[in-house]
Amino acid sequence: MTEVVNREYVDRCESIDTAFRRESSAESALAKLDWWDIVGGGEERVGDPASFGAIFEMQGRHLISSNAMGAVSAAPIVAAAGRSPVPTDTMALAGRQVGDSIQVSVLRASHGQVVAMGPSGNPVRLTRDQLDPGHGTAIDADLATVFALRRDASVDELDGDLDLGLARGRVAAAFELLGVSTKVLEDAVLHAKERRQFGKPIGEFQAVRHMLAESYVLSSAIRDCCMCVIEDQSPRWPDPRLAMQVKAVAGRNARGVLQRTGQVLGAMSFTWEHPHHRYRRRALALDSAFGSSRELGREIAETLLPDGESIWAVGLHS
Amino acid sequence: MDGILATQSGEDAGAAKDVDPLLDVGTYRAALAAWFEDEARSIDHLRVAKAPAEETMLRVRELQSVLFRYGWARYGWGPEVGGLGGGILHRAVMYEDLARRGFPPRAALEHLEILVPVLGRNLHKDVREWLVPRLLSGEALLCQGFSEAEAGSDLGSLRTRAVPKDGGFVLEGTKLWTSWVVWSDYCLVLARTGSVEERHRGLTAFVIDLDWPGVEGLAIKQADGEDELGELRLDEAFVPQERVLGKVGGGWDIAMEILAAERGSFAWQRHLQLLRRLESYVEECAPKGRLAEPAIDLFALRCRSARTLKAIENGWRPGPEAAVNKVLLATAEQNLLDAAEAGAELGLALGLGSGSELRADYLASRSVTVYGGTREIQKDIIARQVLGL
């Protein structure tokens, strides 16, 4: 659809899409793809950023839940702390203080140890039995569960920096949001061509056409930002400044796309008659993961803007 | 560093066969940056932000002539228009370096990016060879006369007529909202050679001199105080045959190519100025939190534009997809100026002190969803030609 096609990336998407379709579970598809090698584990440089992105776009597109996003985020943190990352580690997508306990949301499919932002601001490593399942609440059947960290838990503080892990998680979430946005737009365009009211397809009404055109602009912008990350040549991939901005664009624009495409789908968009509601909940959860577009917007304004170089960081050379 | 052209002209015949290292974009970037450092003092007076149009025009032309003389402004263009080779990325690198060093918007020269590729492909060789180098050197300016009072978004309904006569055509009609017409030497005019019923199929593009008999450019005062826009009156103006751009009746294709370039590659030049403003607003007016949204918009626009330029470098020609760039650009510019306006409050509203420049920029930004095809036209293009609705 877009003119600036990254052929390599499109090819990766196709093979990953095929793997997800053929295998019976996300885990077996990812295993077939040797995903842990693709995402570089805890290495500073990811060997194949195009495949890294494609895995997550396809997960978003097909609403697939795996532990991949949590694992790519946790791995650099665990590695920086001098330990060996494993594919079952995961990074809490978000955490918040409730009374004297911490609530963390964790990917549903993860089984291993959880890295979260601890009370002191340093990353901490938790085991699943330290998380109180009694308080577990599914925030999104497709994605994550919220757990409360037991009050009596003694946490294992990690001496690693969060930057690279957060950057990887943000990029993964941005690609999932790209998959979500692309899919809901395709669905809505199809619907606008088929659904007839007042004797003609609703896609002939300018109000509807413009909402879909706006959605296309918003989702194209996510794609362009995501492709710029793939092309980023930073020795520690991805550049955290870049990841922060890409995630902010992806979260904000995906919300915009869902708002408009939901409107085009009409009443069924907020019922279980149509899968749209699942994409909407997925996008909300993804936007909140590793910093929402609003939080990141504030962070960009406070930290990136005063540093003139950051504004120009991505460009023709990257 | 003044030997760039000297080495190009190749006094040594053996050296001429070597590949010019500056054709590599990275090498060009580094050499240009080094040159700027060396020449900083001699061109510093051209780094003035806001000035009356006449002064601005002199400065941008002087800067262009210096850049041309040293060869920098000749890279990115082919030999058919007097260039030294290389592609759009060379041009983009030069625009970025200029913007980051605080040189003001290039005003009428911004149109080179849009018009020169079309001239290179379609202008009669005899005219092209002397005319286009004059444009690239800043010696002469070219504007573009498309819109009319009854033909804005509906360009295909334009009424300016071109009637064949004595080895040429006679033009009759009035163009409106013609950017830089009073400052320009030439104009690319779109006129009707066919019947009204033929609509866009009966159009032809011409390049005319603005000092020819029967040709008159008049300024239109704008809300922001500038007189960039103008009116072009054509009263039985004779145009010789060799000034037809492309084929008679092929004007619509030329116009579409120009508009796609205006929507696609132009966004790169424009976004550089917006990034400069974003930097200055961080210090001057808006509280930082307010700049979060425009900063995100501009980041997305920059990613989009960079990728578009790379695609053009690889042979892609902007088409309907360029409407996305245009919508992103217009949205980013208006959101940025909205944030600045909200932060500046009274100074801007009354045009006081430093608020006067900001107010002018704010008012000018209201036009970005109109010029070059309105936002609504862009959305129609996306809906119909990209989404297939």
XYZ file of C-alpha atoms in Angstrom:
707
model
C 0.000 0.000 0.000
C 2.745 2.435 0.809
C 5.149 3.628 -1.831
C 8.198 3.478 0.341
C 8.242 -0.271 0.503
C 11.013 -1.910 2.439
C 11.106 -5.115 0.399
C 13.124 -6.977 2.981
C 10.581 -6.109 5.643
C 7.600 -7.164 3.540
C 9.271 -10.531 2.871
C 9.856 -11.061 6.599
C 6.208 -10.268 7.328
C 5.079 -12.830 4.786
C 7.163 -15.663 6.200
C 6.238 -14.828 9.778
C 2.589 -14.570 8.809
C 2.833 -18.034 7.263
C 4.426 -19.474 10.403
C 1.705 -18.027 12.605
C -0.977 -19.465 10.315
C 0.565 -22.940 10.068
C 1.514 -23.624 13.665
C -0.984 -24.511 16.344
C 0.354 -22.042 18.900
C 2.273 -18.782 18.958
C 5.042 -20.513 20.911
C 5.554 -23.217 18.325
C 5.475 -20.677 15.474
C 8.067 -18.532 17.228
C 10.197 -21.599 17.935
C 10.102 -22.500 14.228
C 11.278 -18.990 13.418
C 14.201 -19.176 15.882
C 12.817 -15.984 17.271
C 15.215 -15.768 20.206
C 18.129 -15.495 17.780
C 16.259 -12.977 15.649
C 15.600 -10.645 18.545
C 19.169 -10.932 19.735
C 18.382 -12.002 23.307
C 20.289 -9.603 25.496
C 22.785 -8.558 22.806
C 23.315 -4.852 22.262
C 22.764 -5.095 18.530
C 19.780 -6.978 17.155
C 20.936 -8.991 14.149
C 17.768 -8.629 12.116
C 15.676 -5.578 13.072
C 13.311 -6.194 10.123
C 12.296 -9.591 11.500
C 12.145 -8.171 15.006
C 9.544 -5.666 13.792
C 7.699 -8.113 11.560
C 7.113 -10.572 14.425
C 5.309 -7.897 16.391
C 3.361 -6.404 13.502
C 2.018 -9.891 12.768
C 1.236 -10.490 16.443
C -0.797 -7.283 16.493
C -2.461 -8.054 13.197
C -3.596 -11.519 14.299
C -4.102 -10.635 17.991
C -1.515 -13.208 18.952
C -0.251 -13.254 22.512
C 3.170 -14.640 23.204
C 5.858 -13.816 25.666
C 8.036 -12.270 22.941
C 7.364 -8.632 23.773
C 8.051 -9.111 27.471
C 11.141 -11.180 26.747
C 12.798 -8.748 24.309
C 12.288 -6.031 26.863
C 13.535 -7.996 29.882
C 16.570 -9.494 28.151
C 18.839 -6.416 27.927
C 18.059 -5.534 31.539
C 18.851 -8.992 32.803
C 21.989 -9.093 30.644
C 23.132 -5.682 31.882
C 22.798 -6.991 35.420
C 25.319 -9.684 34.528
C 22.923 -12.618 34.294
C 21.879 -14.752 31.393
C 18.536 -13.792 29.883
C 16.192 -16.614 28.942
C 13.173 -16.482 26.596
C 10.719 -17.057 29.431
C 11.752 -13.897 31.304
C 9.357 -11.049 30.872
C 9.151 -7.353 31.552
C 6.105 -5.919 33.280
C 4.259 -3.815 30.728
C 3.215 -1.279 33.304
C 3.257 -0.922 37.042
C 1.548 1.339 39.509
C 1.546 1.847 43.239
C -1.723 0.940 44.949
C -1.596 1.546 48.671
C 1.535 -0.181 49.885
C 1.649 -2.757 47.129
C 2.596 -2.547 43.477
C 0.330 -3.704 40.713
C 2.123 -4.931 37.632
C 0.627 -6.068 34.349
C 2.305 -9.072 32.847
C 1.884 -10.746 29.480
C -0.536 -13.596 29.774
C 1.685 -16.093 28.031
C 4.751 -15.563 30.172
C 5.814 -18.244 32.612
C 9.194 -17.163 33.864
C 10.586 -14.446 36.019
C 9.331 -10.903 35.822
C 11.417 -7.759 35.576
C 9.605 -4.712 36.849
C 10.379 -1.188 37.870
C 10.937 -1.435 41.619
C 9.925 1.092 44.275
C 13.411 2.623 44.230
C 13.325 3.223 40.483
C 15.735 0.374 39.805
C 14.613 -2.730 37.991
C 13.713 -5.662 40.232
C 13.433 -9.345 39.434
C 10.423 -11.233 40.717
C 9.292 -14.804 40.470
C 5.734 -15.682 39.652
C 5.067 -16.994 43.162
C 5.884 -13.581 44.573
C 2.987 -12.155 42.612
C -0.343 -12.566 44.286
C -2.578 -14.487 41.898
C -5.551 -13.714 44.113
C -5.403 -10.185 42.790
C -4.840 -11.206 39.202
C -7.285 -9.479 36.900
C -7.396 -9.998 33.168
C -7.287 -6.493 31.697
C -7.399 -7.846 28.220
C -8.091 -11.432 27.401
C -5.708 -11.090 24.487
C -2.763 -9.583 26.200
C -2.023 -9.121 29.833
C -2.979 -9.799 33.410
C -2.545 -7.494 36.360
C -0.952 -8.931 39.484
C -0.299 -7.367 42.834
C 3.166 -7.735 44.256
C 2.895 -9.331 47.701
C 3.598 -6.966 50.525
C 5.905 -9.467 52.157
C 7.912 -10.083 48.995
C 11.620 -9.490 49.230
C 12.589 -8.248 45.811
C 15.812 -8.947 44.010
C 17.167 -5.592 42.838
C 19.004 -5.683 39.552
C 21.952 -3.477 38.885
C 21.171 -2.897 35.232
C 19.875 0.041 33.308
C 16.375 0.075 31.967
C 17.003 2.152 28.840
C 17.677 -0.499 26.256
C 15.034 -2.871 27.624
C 12.420 -0.152 27.611
C 13.449 0.893 24.106
C 13.053 -2.684 22.809
C 9.688 -3.045 24.531
C 8.519 0.276 23.117
C 9.496 -0.670 19.597
C 7.827 -4.079 19.943
C 4.626 -2.437 21.179
C 4.786 0.150 18.375
C 4.978 -2.628 15.783
C 2.037 -4.422 17.394
C 0.100 -1.154 17.213
C 1.055 -0.946 13.540
C -0.394 -4.414 12.966
C -3.557 -3.505 14.851
C -4.014 -0.216 12.952
C -3.387 -1.748 9.551
C -5.851 -4.559 10.165
C -8.706 -2.465 11.538
C -8.341 -0.052 8.636
C -8.497 -2.891 6.102
C -11.611 -4.226 7.840
C -13.288 -0.826 7.873
C -12.507 -0.119 4.206
C -13.992 -3.477 3.261
C -17.056 -2.740 5.352
C -17.488 0.699 3.757
C -17.475 -0.901 0.313
C -20.070 -3.540 1.227
C -22.396 -1.955 3.729
C -25.251 -0.134 1.987
C -27.431 2.589 3.462
C -29.669 5.055 1.621
C -29.306 2.831 -1.424
C -25.532 3.001 -1.809
C -22.318 1.807 -0.145
C -21.491 3.995 2.859
C -18.006 4.396 1.369
C -19.526 6.789 -1.145
C -20.351 9.295 1.579
C -17.645 11.903 1.968
C -17.862 11.942 5.760
C -17.034 8.228 5.788
C -14.368 8.499 3.086
C -12.608 11.249 5.002
C -12.554 9.288 8.256
C -10.942 6.397 6.418
C -8.470 8.694 4.648
C -7.505 10.187 8.015
C -7.042 6.684 9.387
C -4.771 5.911 6.465
C -2.662 8.999 7.170
C -2.396 8.042 10.850
C -1.466 4.428 10.200
C 0.972 5.386 7.419
C 2.756 7.639 9.891
C 3.126 4.726 12.318
C 4.538 2.605 9.507
C 7.040 5.243 8.430
C 8.248 5.692 12.013
C 8.550 1.937 12.480
C 10.525 1.579 9.230
C 12.891 4.322 10.399
C 13.597 2.261 13.526
C 14.423 -0.769 11.398
C 16.893 1.346 9.452
C 18.406 2.800 12.651
C 22.111 1.969 12.722
C 22.730 2.611 16.435
C 25.287 0.243 17.970
C 22.808 -0.398 20.796
C 19.608 -0.934 18.827
C 17.275 0.857 18.987
C 18.266 4.386 19.930
C 16.128 4.988 23.064
C 15.221 8.523 21.879
C 13.916 7.090 18.656
C 12.006 4.321 20.449
C 10.335 6.833 22.746
C 9.078 8.912 19.842
C 7.984 5.982 17.711
C 5.988 4.564 20.597
C 4.373 7.946 21.247
C 3.313 8.237 17.588
C 2.103 4.631 17.483
C 0.004 4.855 20.658
C -1.586 8.158 19.773
C -2.224 7.378 16.108
C -3.558 3.886 16.763
C -6.123 5.375 19.115
C -7.082 7.779 16.328
C -7.410 4.953 13.819
C -9.562 2.879 16.194
C -11.803 5.814 16.947
C -12.485 6.459 13.265
C -12.693 2.879 12.033
C -14.977 2.006 14.947
C -17.267 4.821 13.892
C -17.309 3.529 10.310
C -18.240 0.021 11.531
C -21.135 1.467 13.483
C -22.931 -0.333 16.296
C -21.179 -3.651 15.814
C -17.812 -2.055 16.593
C -18.602 -2.104 20.304
C -20.192 -5.517 20.422
C -18.861 -9.052 20.131
C -20.473 -9.382 16.699
C -17.242 -8.070 15.215
C -13.609 -8.532 16.350
C -13.070 -4.761 16.351
C -13.549 -4.545 20.116
C -10.630 -6.902 20.667
C -8.340 -4.677 18.622
C -9.526 -1.676 20.545
C -8.753 -3.270 23.905
C -5.453 -4.533 22.593
C -4.518 -1.012 21.451
C -5.439 0.478 24.813
C -3.258 -2.052 26.614
C -0.415 -1.575 24.131
C -0.561 2.178 24.436
C -0.203 1.861 28.196
C 2.717 -0.556 27.898
C 6.179 0.906 28.599
C 4.799 4.437 28.821
C 1.614 5.708 27.195
C 1.608 8.227 24.360
C 0.603 10.927 26.826
C 3.342 10.066 29.313
C 5.920 9.784 26.558
C 4.749 13.065 25.050
C 5.483 14.798 28.331
C 8.833 13.042 28.581
C 9.736 14.069 25.033
C 8.839 17.680 25.792
C 10.851 17.691 29.000
C 13.936 15.718 28.004
C 14.291 15.578 24.224
C 13.256 19.055 23.183
C 15.804 20.960 25.291
C 18.518 18.759 23.760
C 18.573 20.220 20.249
C 20.371 17.243 18.719
C 17.545 14.841 19.592
C 15.083 16.621 17.338
C 17.274 15.915 14.328
C 18.410 12.442 15.410
C 16.464 10.429 12.854
C 16.916 11.412 9.245
C 18.277 10.724 5.819
C 21.405 9.035 7.116
C 19.697 6.606 9.459
C 37.829 24.979 -0.297
C 37.065 27.171 -3.271
C 38.462 24.633 -5.665
C 35.410 22.444 -6.029
C 34.330 23.800 -9.365
C 37.921 24.131 -10.528
C 38.456 20.418 -9.965
C 35.128 19.767 -11.698
C 36.008 21.668 -14.845
C 39.010 19.374 -15.037
C 42.033 21.184 -16.413
C 43.677 17.842 -16.222
C 41.925 15.622 -18.747
C 42.905 12.483 -16.847
C 41.249 13.682 -13.649
C 37.950 14.299 -15.445
C 37.458 10.570 -15.841
C 37.552 9.965 -12.101
C 34.273 9.637 -10.293
C 33.502 12.795 -8.339
C 33.722 11.825 -4.648
C 31.028 14.391 -3.827
C 28.473 12.265 -5.650
C 28.480 10.181 -2.482
C 25.908 11.833 -0.227
C 27.891 11.269 2.977
C 31.031 12.805 1.461
C 28.996 15.717 0.127
C 27.460 16.269 3.567
C 30.837 16.384 5.289
C 32.404 18.622 2.625
C 29.471 21.017 2.737
C 29.643 21.232 6.524
C 33.376 21.971 6.339
C 32.774 24.648 3.734
C 30.112 26.292 5.896
C 32.571 26.423 8.799
C 35.180 28.084 6.581
C 32.791 30.541 4.980
C 30.687 31.300 8.054
C 31.740 34.927 8.271
C 31.294 35.793 4.613
C 27.699 34.572 4.481
C 26.609 35.377 8.016
C 24.684 38.485 6.893
C 22.350 36.186 4.937
C 21.216 34.451 8.103
C 18.398 36.880 8.919
C 15.034 35.524 9.925
C 12.356 38.047 9.094
C 12.660 40.963 6.702
C 10.517 42.802 4.159
C 9.914 40.636 1.097
C 12.229 42.646 -1.155
C 15.140 42.238 1.241
C 14.365 38.549 1.822
C 14.346 37.975 -1.907
C 17.752 39.628 -2.344
C 19.246 37.582 0.470
C 17.947 34.191 -0.622
C 19.128 34.894 -4.163
C 22.555 35.995 -2.977
C 22.900 32.864 -0.854
C 21.794 30.719 -3.771
C 24.320 32.365 -6.092
C 27.129 31.710 -3.601
C 26.034 28.077 -3.217
C 25.846 27.729 -6.981
C 29.219 29.365 -7.574
C 30.908 26.954 -5.182
C 29.028 24.059 -6.734
C 26.920 23.022 -3.743
C 23.600 24.032 -5.312
C 24.541 22.251 -8.553
C 24.726 18.837 -6.922
C 21.453 16.967 -6.965
C 20.707 18.062 -10.520
C 21.658 16.413 -13.794
C 23.833 17.896 -16.546
C 20.726 18.565 -18.688
C 19.868 21.464 -16.374
C 23.422 22.570 -15.599
C 23.898 20.364 -12.557
C 26.893 18.327 -11.433
C 24.993 15.091 -10.788
C 23.685 13.312 -7.731
C 20.058 13.148 -6.692
C 17.384 14.431 -4.381
C 19.299 13.394 -1.257
C 22.055 15.875 -2.125
C 19.475 18.633 -2.292
C 17.826 17.469 0.926
C 21.167 17.473 2.739
C 21.878 21.029 1.613
C 18.435 22.256 2.720
C 18.883 20.609 6.101
C 22.325 22.067 6.648
C 21.058 25.540 5.740
C 18.091 25.270 8.103
C 20.156 23.948 11.011
C 22.611 26.801 10.583
C 19.766 29.256 10.929
C 19.328 30.387 7.338
C 15.735 31.492 6.746
C 13.200 29.781 4.488
C 14.276 29.938 0.856
C 11.063 31.677 -0.216
C 10.599 31.554 -4.000
C 13.612 29.253 -4.320
C 11.719 26.508 -2.491
C 9.869 26.047 -5.774
C 13.007 24.862 -7.542
C 12.537 21.536 -5.840
C 9.065 21.260 -7.334
C 9.553 22.764 -10.788
C 13.076 21.960 -11.982
C 12.548 18.178 -12.332
C 9.565 18.873 -14.584
C 11.476 21.461 -16.611
C 14.376 19.048 -17.005
C 12.113 16.431 -18.521
C 9.758 18.576 -20.559
C 11.256 21.913 -21.551
C 12.564 22.307 -25.099
C 16.313 21.686 -25.083
C 17.196 25.103 -26.539
C 15.260 26.902 -23.812
C 16.178 24.534 -21.004
C 19.902 24.902 -21.484
C 19.974 28.618 -20.811
C 16.901 29.067 -18.628
C 17.218 26.400 -15.936
C 20.824 27.236 -14.925
C 19.656 30.819 -14.377
C 17.074 29.464 -11.911
C 19.532 27.206 -10.128
C 22.004 30.048 -9.697
C 19.407 32.359 -8.173
C 19.815 34.752 -11.080
C 16.159 34.407 -12.063
C 12.992 33.221 -10.347
C 10.196 31.053 -11.686
C 6.668 30.955 -10.311
C 3.732 28.735 -11.119
C 0.355 29.963 -12.400
C -2.315 27.310 -11.917
C -5.253 28.570 -9.827
C -7.901 30.973 -11.031
C -10.878 32.639 -9.402
C -13.178 29.867 -10.665
C -10.584 27.094 -10.566
C -9.133 26.404 -7.129
C -9.706 22.821 -6.000
C -11.399 22.163 -9.340
C -8.302 22.908 -11.393
C -9.693 21.123 -14.455
C -12.224 23.909 -14.975
C -9.669 26.683 -15.544
C -10.531 29.298 -18.173
C -7.272 30.941 -19.254
C -7.143 30.292 -22.985
C -4.211 29.637 -25.303
C -5.065 30.108 -28.980
C -2.585 29.066 -31.724
C -1.168 31.966 -33.738
C 1.912 32.529 -35.940
C 4.192 29.802 -34.591
C 3.006 30.085 -31.040
C -0.005 30.790 -28.836
C -1.826 33.830 -27.552
C -2.719 33.690 -23.857
C -5.778 35.379 -22.402
C -7.007 35.148 -18.821
C -6.205 35.795 -15.158
C -4.339 33.588 -12.705
C -4.901 34.050 -9.007
C -3.015 33.168 -5.774
C 0.159 32.871 -7.827
C 2.997 32.649 -5.298
C 5.906 35.090 -5.794
C 4.596 36.407 -9.121
C 5.683 39.997 -8.459
C 9.223 38.862 -7.620
C 9.615 36.387 -10.448
C 11.030 36.533 -13.968
C 9.208 33.557 -15.459
C 5.954 31.743 -14.853
C 4.839 28.212 -15.591
C 1.295 28.787 -16.801
C -1.428 26.207 -17.275
C -3.900 27.244 -20.008
C -6.709 25.762 -22.053
C -5.809 24.779 -25.632
C -8.838 22.508 -26.025
C -12.519 23.042 -25.357
C -14.151 23.620 -21.978
C -15.912 20.253 -22.338
C -12.559 18.477 -22.561
C -11.840 19.731 -19.033
C -8.420 18.498 -17.857
C -7.625 16.840 -21.200
C -7.569 20.152 -23.030
C -4.821 21.852 -21.036
C -1.259 22.823 -21.971
C 1.642 24.096 -19.846
C 3.837 27.021 -20.943
C 6.852 28.830 -19.544
C 6.436 32.563 -20.136
C 8.538 35.651 -19.427
C 6.845 38.005 -17.013
C 8.143 41.100 -18.842
C 6.564 40.183 -22.163
C 3.901 42.493 -23.617
C 0.440 41.707 -22.252
C 1.804 40.071 -19.076
C 1.352 41.752 -15.704
C 1.881 40.501 -12.136
C 0.141 42.206 -9.201
C 0.537 41.541 -5.482
C -2.301 40.464 -3.196
C -1.898 41.592 0.397
C -2.126 38.648 2.817
C -3.474 38.289 6.341
C 0.060 37.837 7.689
C 1.260 41.068 6.041
C 3.247 39.318 3.320
C 2.614 39.692 -0.370
C 3.805 36.325 -1.536
C 0.569 35.742 -3.389
C -0.361 37.587 -6.512
C -2.472 37.874 -9.588
C -1.205 37.272 -13.119
C -3.016 39.048 -15.923
C -2.566 37.757 -19.434
C -3.908 40.141 -22.065
C -3.263 38.760 -25.560
C 0.219 37.703 -24.527
C 2.108 35.918 -27.299
C 4.084 32.768 -26.374
C 6.410 31.176 -28.946
C 6.047 27.472 -29.669
C 9.329 26.455 -27.975
C 7.911 27.602 -24.635
C 5.335 24.816 -24.606
C 6.214 22.464 -21.755
C 5.854 18.888 -22.942
C 3.067 18.260 -25.438
C 0.127 20.440 -26.463
C -2.799 18.976 -24.522
C -0.437 17.344 -22.019
C -0.733 20.050 -19.384
C -2.687 17.993 -16.880
C 0.073 15.382 -16.561
C 2.606 18.167 -15.981
C 0.341 19.737 -13.369
C -0.168 16.431 -11.555
C 3.567 15.793 -11.513
C 4.180 19.243 -10.036
C 1.429 18.884 -7.445
C 2.671 15.456 -6.386
C 6.163 16.929 -5.938
C 4.677 19.839 -4.002
C 2.925 17.371 -1.720
C 5.788 14.886 -1.505
C 9.323 16.250 -1.627
C 8.416 19.801 -0.625
C 7.478 18.565 2.855
C 11.151 17.928 3.566
C 12.096 21.589 3.032
C 9.121 22.833 4.972
C 9.520 20.496 7.940
C 13.081 21.741 8.458
C 11.755 25.221 9.138
C 9.137 23.798 11.492
C 11.807 21.922 13.449
C 13.784 25.158 13.731
C 10.702 26.883 15.082
C 10.037 24.058 17.510
C 13.555 24.606 18.863
C 12.990 28.316 19.254
C 9.582 27.869 20.880
C 11.171 25.638 23.528
C 13.159 28.679 24.602
C 10.763 31.482 23.824
C 7.093 30.936 24.250
C 5.115 27.770 24.761
C 5.439 25.819 28.009
C 7.174 22.600 27.061
C 4.227 20.335 27.828
C 2.250 22.093 25.148
C 4.874 21.221 22.573
C 4.513 17.472 23.144
C 1.887 16.976 20.435
C 3.609 19.102 17.770
C 6.917 17.402 18.580
C 5.333 14.008 17.948
C 3.728 15.299 14.735
C 7.042 16.608 13.475
C 8.867 13.407 14.318
C 6.338 11.423 12.259
C 6.537 13.949 9.425
C 10.328 13.737 9.422
C 10.267 9.934 9.266
C 7.730 10.077 6.459
C 9.626 12.709 4.470
C 12.993 11.003 4.836
C 11.549 7.757 3.556
C 9.818 9.520 0.671
C 13.082 11.131 -0.411
C 14.896 7.817 -0.277
C 12.175 6.288 -2.450
C 12.469 9.144 -4.964
C 16.237 8.643 -5.005
C 15.532 5.012 -5.918
C 13.405 5.998 -8.872
C 9.936 6.306 -7.401
C 7.775 9.216 -8.637
C 5.320 10.742 -6.175
C 1.681 9.985 -6.960
C -1.503 9.813 -4.869
C 0.494 8.616 -1.839
C 2.053 12.078 -1.637
C -1.287 13.297 -0.279
C -0.291 11.625 3.006
C 2.845 13.792 3.234
C 0.782 16.878 2.537
C -1.799 16.106 5.241
C 0.945 15.318 7.770
C 2.758 18.549 6.909
C -0.344 20.711 7.169
C -1.425 19.124 10.448
C 2.032 19.463 11.979
C 2.387 23.109 11.010
C -1.016 24.131 12.317
C -0.622 22.150 15.548
C 2.797 23.715 16.143
C 1.538 27.249 15.648
C -1.575 26.499 17.719
C 0.690 25.456 20.596
C 2.860 28.535 20.189
C -0.177 30.781 20.025
C -1.643 29.206 23.155
C 1.652 29.746 24.965
C 2.266 33.287 23.777
C -1.150 34.666 24.711
C -1.457 38.450 24.639
C 1.781 39.275 22.822
C 0.711 37.256 19.849
C -2.906 38.330 19.771
C -1.898 41.983 19.648
C 1.232 41.452 17.606
C 3.420 43.086 20.256
C 7.206 42.829 20.358
C 8.443 39.361 19.491
C 4.776 38.420 19.230
C 4.533 40.165 15.875
C 6.697 37.620 14.068
C 4.906 34.772 15.803
C 1.557 36.241 14.882
C 2.594 36.446 11.238
C 3.716 32.819 11.336
C 0.491 31.836 13.049
C -1.621 33.586 10.421
C 0.460 32.147 7.598
C -0.003 28.659 9.022
C -3.753 28.959 8.461
C -3.082 28.662 4.727
C -1.328 25.303 4.833
C -4.550 23.309 4.701
C -5.518 25.256 1.575
C -2.527 25.752 -0.729
C -1.294 23.034 -3.043
C -4.688 21.319 -2.862
C -6.915 21.634 0.194
C -6.857 19.083 2.987
C -10.267 17.886 1.823
C -8.962 17.297 -1.712
C -6.038 15.333 -0.248
C -8.455 13.130 1.699
C -10.504 12.563 -1.434
C -7.349 11.520 -3.295
C -6.451 9.040 -0.549
C -9.978 7.629 -0.330
C -10.358 7.162 -4.071
C -6.882 6.451 -5.381
C -5.201 4.755 -2.433
C -8.023 3.004 -0.565
C -10.070 2.312 -3.689
C -13.285 3.752 -2.266
